[in-house]
Structures are given as C-alpha cells and as structure tokens.
N, CA, C and O atoms as a Maestro MAE file, in Angstrom:
{
 s_m_m2io_version
 :::
 2.0.0
}

f_m_ct {
 s_m_title
 :::
 protein
 m_atom[156] {
  # First column is atom index #
  i_m_mmod_type
  r_m_x_coord
  r_m_y_coord
  r_m_z_coord
  i_m_residue_number
  s_m_chain_name
  s_m_pdb_residue_name
  s_m_pdb_atom_name
  i_m_atomic_number
  :::
  1 25 36.417 20.242 36.674 1 A "UNK " " N  " 7
  2 3 35.944 21.219 37.646 1 A "UNK " " CA " 6
  3 2 34.632 20.752 38.284 1 A "UNK " " C  " 6
  4 15 34.474 20.810 39.503 1 A "UNK " " O  " 8
  5 25 33.704 20.293 37.460 2 A "UNK " " N  " 7
  6 3 32.417 19.830 37.981 2 A "UNK " " CA " 6
  7 2 32.606 18.591 38.856 2 A "UNK " " C  " 6
  8 15 31.930 18.435 39.873 2 A "UNK " " O  " 8
  9 25 33.529 17.708 38.456 3 A "UNK " " N  " 7
  10 3 33.782 16.505 39.260 3 A "UNK " " CA " 6
  11 2 34.321 16.876 40.637 3 A "UNK " " C  " 6
  12 15 33.962 16.253 41.636 3 A "UNK " " O  " 8
  13 25 35.166 17.872 40.689 4 A "UNK " " N  " 7
  14 3 35.722 18.305 41.967 4 A "UNK " " CA " 6
  15 2 34.664 18.892 42.888 4 A "UNK " " C  " 6
  16 15 34.665 18.636 44.092 4 A "UNK " " O  " 8
  17 25 33.765 19.677 42.318 5 A "UNK " " N  " 7
  18 3 32.677 20.256 43.112 5 A "UNK " " CA " 6
  19 2 31.760 19.152 43.627 5 A "UNK " " C  " 6
  20 15 31.362 19.164 44.792 5 A "UNK " " O  " 8
  21 25 31.425 18.199 42.758 6 A "UNK " " N  " 7
  22 3 30.567 17.084 43.167 6 A "UNK " " CA " 6
  23 2 31.249 16.249 44.250 6 A "UNK " " C  " 6
  24 15 30.601 15.825 45.206 6 A "UNK " " O  " 8
  25 25 32.544 16.014 44.103 7 A "UNK " " N  " 7
  26 3 33.284 15.261 45.112 7 A "UNK " " CA " 6
  27 2 33.305 16.005 46.446 7 A "UNK " " C  " 6
  28 15 33.204 15.386 47.505 7 A "UNK " " O  " 8
  29 25 33.434 17.319 46.396 8 A "UNK " " N  " 7
  30 3 33.403 18.121 47.615 8 A "UNK " " CA " 6
  31 2 32.064 18.024 48.330 8 A "UNK " " C  " 6
  32 15 32.016 17.869 49.550 8 A "UNK " " O  " 8
  33 25 30.977 18.115 47.571 9 A "UNK " " N  " 7
  34 3 29.649 17.980 48.169 9 A "UNK " " CA " 6
  35 2 29.431 16.584 48.739 9 A "UNK " " C  " 6
  36 15 28.835 16.435 49.805 9 A "UNK " " O  " 8
  37 25 29.906 15.569 48.040 10 A "UNK " " N  " 7
  38 3 29.776 14.197 48.523 10 A "UNK " " CA " 6
  39 2 30.546 14.006 49.827 10 A "UNK " " C  " 6
  40 15 30.035 13.407 50.773 10 A "UNK " " O  " 8
  41 25 31.768 14.514 49.873 11 A "UNK " " N  " 7
  42 3 32.581 14.395 51.084 11 A "UNK " " CA " 6
  43 2 31.927 15.132 52.252 11 A "UNK " " C  " 6
  44 15 31.910 14.628 53.375 11 A "UNK " " O  " 8
  45 25 31.397 16.311 51.988 12 A "UNK " " N  " 7
  46 3 30.730 17.076 53.046 12 A "UNK " " CA " 6
  47 2 29.488 16.343 53.544 12 A "UNK " " C  " 6
  48 15 29.221 16.321 54.745 12 A "UNK " " O  " 8
  49 25 28.732 15.746 52.631 13 A "UNK " " N  " 7
  50 3 27.545 14.988 53.016 13 A "UNK " " CA " 6
  51 2 27.890 13.769 53.846 13 A "UNK " " C  " 6
  52 15 27.214 13.475 54.832 13 A "UNK " " O  " 8
  53 25 28.945 13.050 53.454 14 A "UNK " " N  " 7
  54 3 29.370 11.879 54.223 14 A "UNK " " CA " 6
  55 2 29.858 12.277 55.611 14 A "UNK " " C  " 6
  56 15 29.602 11.577 56.590 14 A "UNK " " O  " 8
  57 25 30.560 13.400 55.690 15 A "UNK " " N  " 7
  58 3 31.021 13.883 56.991 15 A "UNK " " CA " 6
  59 2 29.836 14.232 57.888 15 A "UNK " " C  " 6
  60 15 29.822 13.879 59.067 15 A "UNK " " O  " 8
  61 25 28.846 14.922 57.334 16 A "UNK " " N  " 7
  62 3 27.671 15.302 58.113 16 A "UNK " " CA " 6
  63 2 26.895 14.068 58.573 16 A "UNK " " C  " 6
  64 15 26.417 14.020 59.707 16 A "UNK " " O  " 8
  65 25 26.770 13.070 57.692 17 A "UNK " " N  " 7
  66 3 26.076 11.835 58.061 17 A "UNK " " CA " 6
  67 2 26.825 11.112 59.175 17 A "UNK " " C  " 6
  68 15 26.207 10.650 60.134 17 A "UNK " " O  " 8
  69 25 28.132 11.012 59.061 18 A "UNK " " N  " 7
  70 3 28.933 10.355 60.089 18 A "UNK " " CA " 6
  71 2 28.864 11.090 61.413 18 A "UNK " " C  " 6
  72 15 28.797 10.467 62.473 18 A "UNK " " O  " 8
  73 25 28.879 12.410 61.357 19 A "UNK " " N  " 7
  74 3 28.797 13.205 62.576 19 A "UNK " " CA " 6
  75 2 27.453 12.995 63.271 19 A "UNK " " C  " 6
  76 15 27.397 12.848 64.492 19 A "UNK " " O  " 8
  77 25 26.382 12.983 62.496 20 A "UNK " " N  " 7
  78 3 25.054 12.758 63.071 20 A "UNK " " CA " 6
  79 2 24.939 11.351 63.649 20 A "UNK " " C  " 6
  80 15 24.322 11.161 64.697 20 A "UNK " " O  " 8
  81 25 25.524 10.369 62.978 21 A "UNK " " N  " 7
  82 3 25.467 8.991 63.472 21 A "UNK " " CA " 6
  83 2 26.222 8.851 64.790 21 A "UNK " " C  " 6
  84 15 25.748 8.181 65.708 21 A "UNK " " O  " 8
  85 25 27.381 9.474 64.889 22 A "UNK " " N  " 7
  86 3 28.164 9.410 66.130 22 A "UNK " " CA " 6
  87 2 27.419 10.097 67.269 22 A "UNK " " C  " 6
  88 15 27.404 9.599 68.394 22 A "UNK " " O  " 8
  89 25 26.804 11.234 66.979 23 A "UNK " " N  " 7
  90 3 26.058 11.936 68.028 23 A "UNK " " CA " 6
  91 2 24.828 11.147 68.456 23 A "UNK " " C  " 6
  92 15 24.444 11.190 69.625 23 A "UNK " " O  " 8
  93 25 24.208 10.429 67.532 24 A "UNK " " N  " 7
  94 3 23.039 9.623 67.880 24 A "UNK " " CA " 6
  95 2 23.436 8.422 68.732 24 A "UNK " " C  " 6
  96 15 22.678 8.007 69.609 24 A "UNK " " O  " 8
  97 25 24.610 7.867 68.483 25 A "UNK " " N  " 7
  98 3 25.063 6.690 69.220 25 A "UNK " " CA " 6
  99 2 25.822 7.029 70.495 25 A "UNK " " C  " 6
  100 15 26.140 6.133 71.278 25 A "UNK " " O  " 8
  101 25 26.113 8.281 70.711 26 A "UNK " " N  " 7
  102 3 26.978 8.670 71.826 26 A "UNK " " CA " 6
  103 2 26.406 8.260 73.178 26 A "UNK " " C  " 6
  104 15 27.173 7.908 74.075 26 A "UNK " " O  " 8
  105 25 25.120 8.293 73.354 27 A "UNK " " N  " 7
  106 3 24.544 7.932 74.638 27 A "UNK " " CA " 6
  107 2 24.417 6.438 74.844 27 A "UNK " " C  " 6
  108 15 24.206 5.988 75.971 27 A "UNK " " O  " 8
  109 25 24.541 5.658 73.779 28 A "UNK " " N  " 7
  110 3 24.307 4.218 73.857 28 A "UNK " " CA " 6
  111 2 25.591 3.397 73.857 28 A "UNK " " C  " 6
  112 15 25.633 2.320 74.450 28 A "UNK " " O  " 8
  113 25 26.628 3.888 73.206 29 A "UNK " " N  " 7
  114 3 27.888 3.151 73.100 29 A "UNK " " CA " 6
  115 2 29.015 3.964 73.711 29 A "UNK " " C  " 6
  116 15 28.921 5.185 73.829 29 A "UNK " " O  " 8
  117 25 30.076 3.280 74.097 30 A "UNK " " N  " 7
  118 3 31.241 3.990 74.613 30 A "UNK " " CA " 6
  119 2 32.046 4.571 73.454 30 A "UNK " " C  " 6
  120 15 31.833 4.215 72.295 30 A "UNK " " O  " 8
  121 25 32.954 5.451 73.776 31 A "UNK " " N  " 7
  122 3 33.782 6.090 72.762 31 A "UNK " " CA " 6
  123 2 34.622 5.059 72.017 31 A "UNK " " C  " 6
  124 15 34.821 5.177 70.808 31 A "UNK " " O  " 8
  125 25 35.111 4.060 72.723 32 A "UNK " " N  " 7
  126 3 35.958 3.044 72.101 32 A "UNK " " CA " 6
  127 2 35.172 2.191 71.110 32 A "UNK " " C  " 6
  128 15 35.695 1.823 70.058 32 A "UNK " " O  " 8
  129 25 33.927 1.876 71.436 33 A "UNK " " N  " 7
  130 3 33.103 1.086 70.517 33 A "UNK " " CA " 6
  131 2 32.785 1.872 69.251 33 A "UNK " " C  " 6
  132 15 32.818 1.317 68.153 33 A "UNK " " O  " 8
  133 25 32.481 3.146 69.393 34 A "UNK " " N  " 7
  134 3 32.202 3.983 68.226 34 A "UNK " " CA " 6
  135 2 33.441 4.075 67.349 34 A "UNK " " C  " 6
  136 15 33.340 3.974 66.126 34 A "UNK " " O  " 8
  137 25 34.611 4.267 67.956 35 A "UNK " " N  " 7
  138 3 35.858 4.325 67.196 35 A "UNK " " CA " 6
  139 2 36.181 3.013 66.515 35 A "UNK " " C  " 6
  140 15 36.675 3.006 65.387 35 A "UNK " " O  " 8
  141 25 35.912 1.900 67.182 36 A "UNK " " N  " 7
  142 3 36.201 0.585 66.603 36 A "UNK " " CA " 6
  143 2 35.316 0.311 65.396 36 A "UNK " " C  " 6
  144 15 35.810 -0.111 64.351 36 A "UNK " " O  " 8
  145 25 34.024 0.544 65.528 37 A "UNK " " N  " 7
  146 3 33.112 0.256 64.422 37 A "UNK " " CA " 6
  147 2 33.211 1.295 63.313 37 A "UNK " " C  " 6
  148 15 32.866 1.009 62.166 37 A "UNK " " O  " 8
  149 25 33.671 2.481 63.634 38 A "UNK " " N  " 7
  150 3 33.814 3.517 62.616 38 A "UNK " " CA " 6
  151 2 35.073 3.372 61.789 38 A "UNK " " C  " 6
  152 15 35.172 3.946 60.704 38 A "UNK " " O  " 8
  153 25 36.038 2.615 62.284 39 A "UNK " " N  " 7
  154 3 37.315 2.475 61.574 39 A "UNK " " CA " 6
  155 2 37.268 1.439 60.486 39 A "UNK " " C  " 6
  156 15 38.268 1.213 59.805 39 A "UNK " " O  " 8
  :::
 }
 m_bond[155] {
  # First column is bond index #
  i_m_from
  i_m_to
  i_m_order
  :::
  1 1 2 1
  2 2 3 1
  3 3 4 2
  4 3 5 1
  5 5 6 1
  6 6 7 1
  7 7 8 2
  8 7 9 1
  9 9 10 1
  10 10 11 1
  11 11 12 2
  12 11 13 1
  13 13 14 1
  14 14 15 1
  15 15 16 2
  16 15 17 1
  17 17 18 1
  18 18 19 1
  19 19 20 2
  20 19 21 1
  21 21 22 1
  22 22 23 1
  23 23 24 2
  24 23 25 1
  25 25 26 1
  26 26 27 1
  27 27 28 2
  28 27 29 1
  29 29 30 1
  30 30 31 1
  31 31 32 2
  32 31 33 1
  33 33 34 1
  34 34 35 1
  35 35 36 2
  36 35 37 1
  37 37 38 1
  38 38 39 1
  39 39 40 2
  40 39 41 1
  41 41 42 1
  42 42 43 1
  43 43 44 2
  44 43 45 1
  45 45 46 1
  46 46 47 1
  47 47 48 2
  48 47 49 1
  49 49 50 1
  50 50 51 1
  51 51 52 2
  52 51 53 1
  53 53 54 1
  54 54 55 1
  55 55 56 2
  56 55 57 1
  57 57 58 1
  58 58 59 1
  59 59 60 2
  60 59 61 1
  61 61 62 1
  62 62 63 1
  63 63 64 2
  64 63 65 1
  65 65 66 1
  66 66 67 1
  67 67 68 2
  68 67 69 1
  69 69 70 1
  70 70 71 1
  71 71 72 2
  72 71 73 1
  73 73 74 1
  74 74 75 1
  75 75 76 2
  76 75 77 1
  77 77 78 1
  78 78 79 1
  79 79 80 2
  80 79 81 1
  81 81 82 1
  82 82 83 1
  83 83 84 2
  84 83 85 1
  85 85 86 1
  86 86 87 1
  87 87 88 2
  88 87 89 1
  89 89 90 1
  90 90 91 1
  91 91 92 2
  92 91 93 1
  93 93 94 1
  94 94 95 1
  95 95 96 2
  96 95 97 1
  97 97 98 1
  98 98 99 1
  99 99 100 2
  100 99 101 1
  101 101 102 1
  102 102 103 1
  103 103 104 2
  104 103 105 1
  105 105 106 1
  106 106 107 1
  107 107 108 2
  108 107 109 1
  109 109 110 1
  110 110 111 1
  111 111 112 2
  112 111 113 1
  113 113 114 1
  114 114 115 1
  115 115 116 2
  116 115 117 1
  117 117 118 1
  118 118 119 1
  119 119 120 2
  120 119 121 1
  121 121 122 1
  122 122 123 1
  123 123 124 2
  124 123 125 1
  125 125 126 1
  126 126 127 1
  127 127 128 2
  128 127 129 1
  129 129 130 1
  130 130 131 1
  131 131 132 2
  132 131 133 1
  133 133 134 1
  134 134 135 1
  135 135 136 2
  136 135 137 1
  137 137 138 1
  138 138 139 1
  139 139 140 2
  140 139 141 1
  141 141 142 1
  142 142 143 1
  143 143 144 2
  144 143 145 1
  145 145 146 1
  146 146 147 1
  147 147 148 2
  148 147 149 1
  149 149 150 1
  150 150 151 1
  151 151 152 2
  152 151 153 1
  153 153 154 1
  154 154 155 1
  155 155 156 2
  :::
 }
}
C-alpha cells in the first residue's frame, strides 16, 4: 500500500516536472522538436 502511494506521488511529480519543462521550452522550440526530444 505504501509503495503504491509513493509511486503515485513520484508519477505525479514527474508529470508536473515534464509539464513545466514543456511550457518553459514552448517559446524556444517547435512542437515537433519538443516531441522528438521528449520521446
């Protein structure tokens, strides 16, 4: 149970970090470049 909760928090944190990184790069790179490097 504790492992599942920790995994959920980790996944949410990684999602938030990725979302912030994409928004920070949105003005500098094209959508295709962000998708390519994010994959």
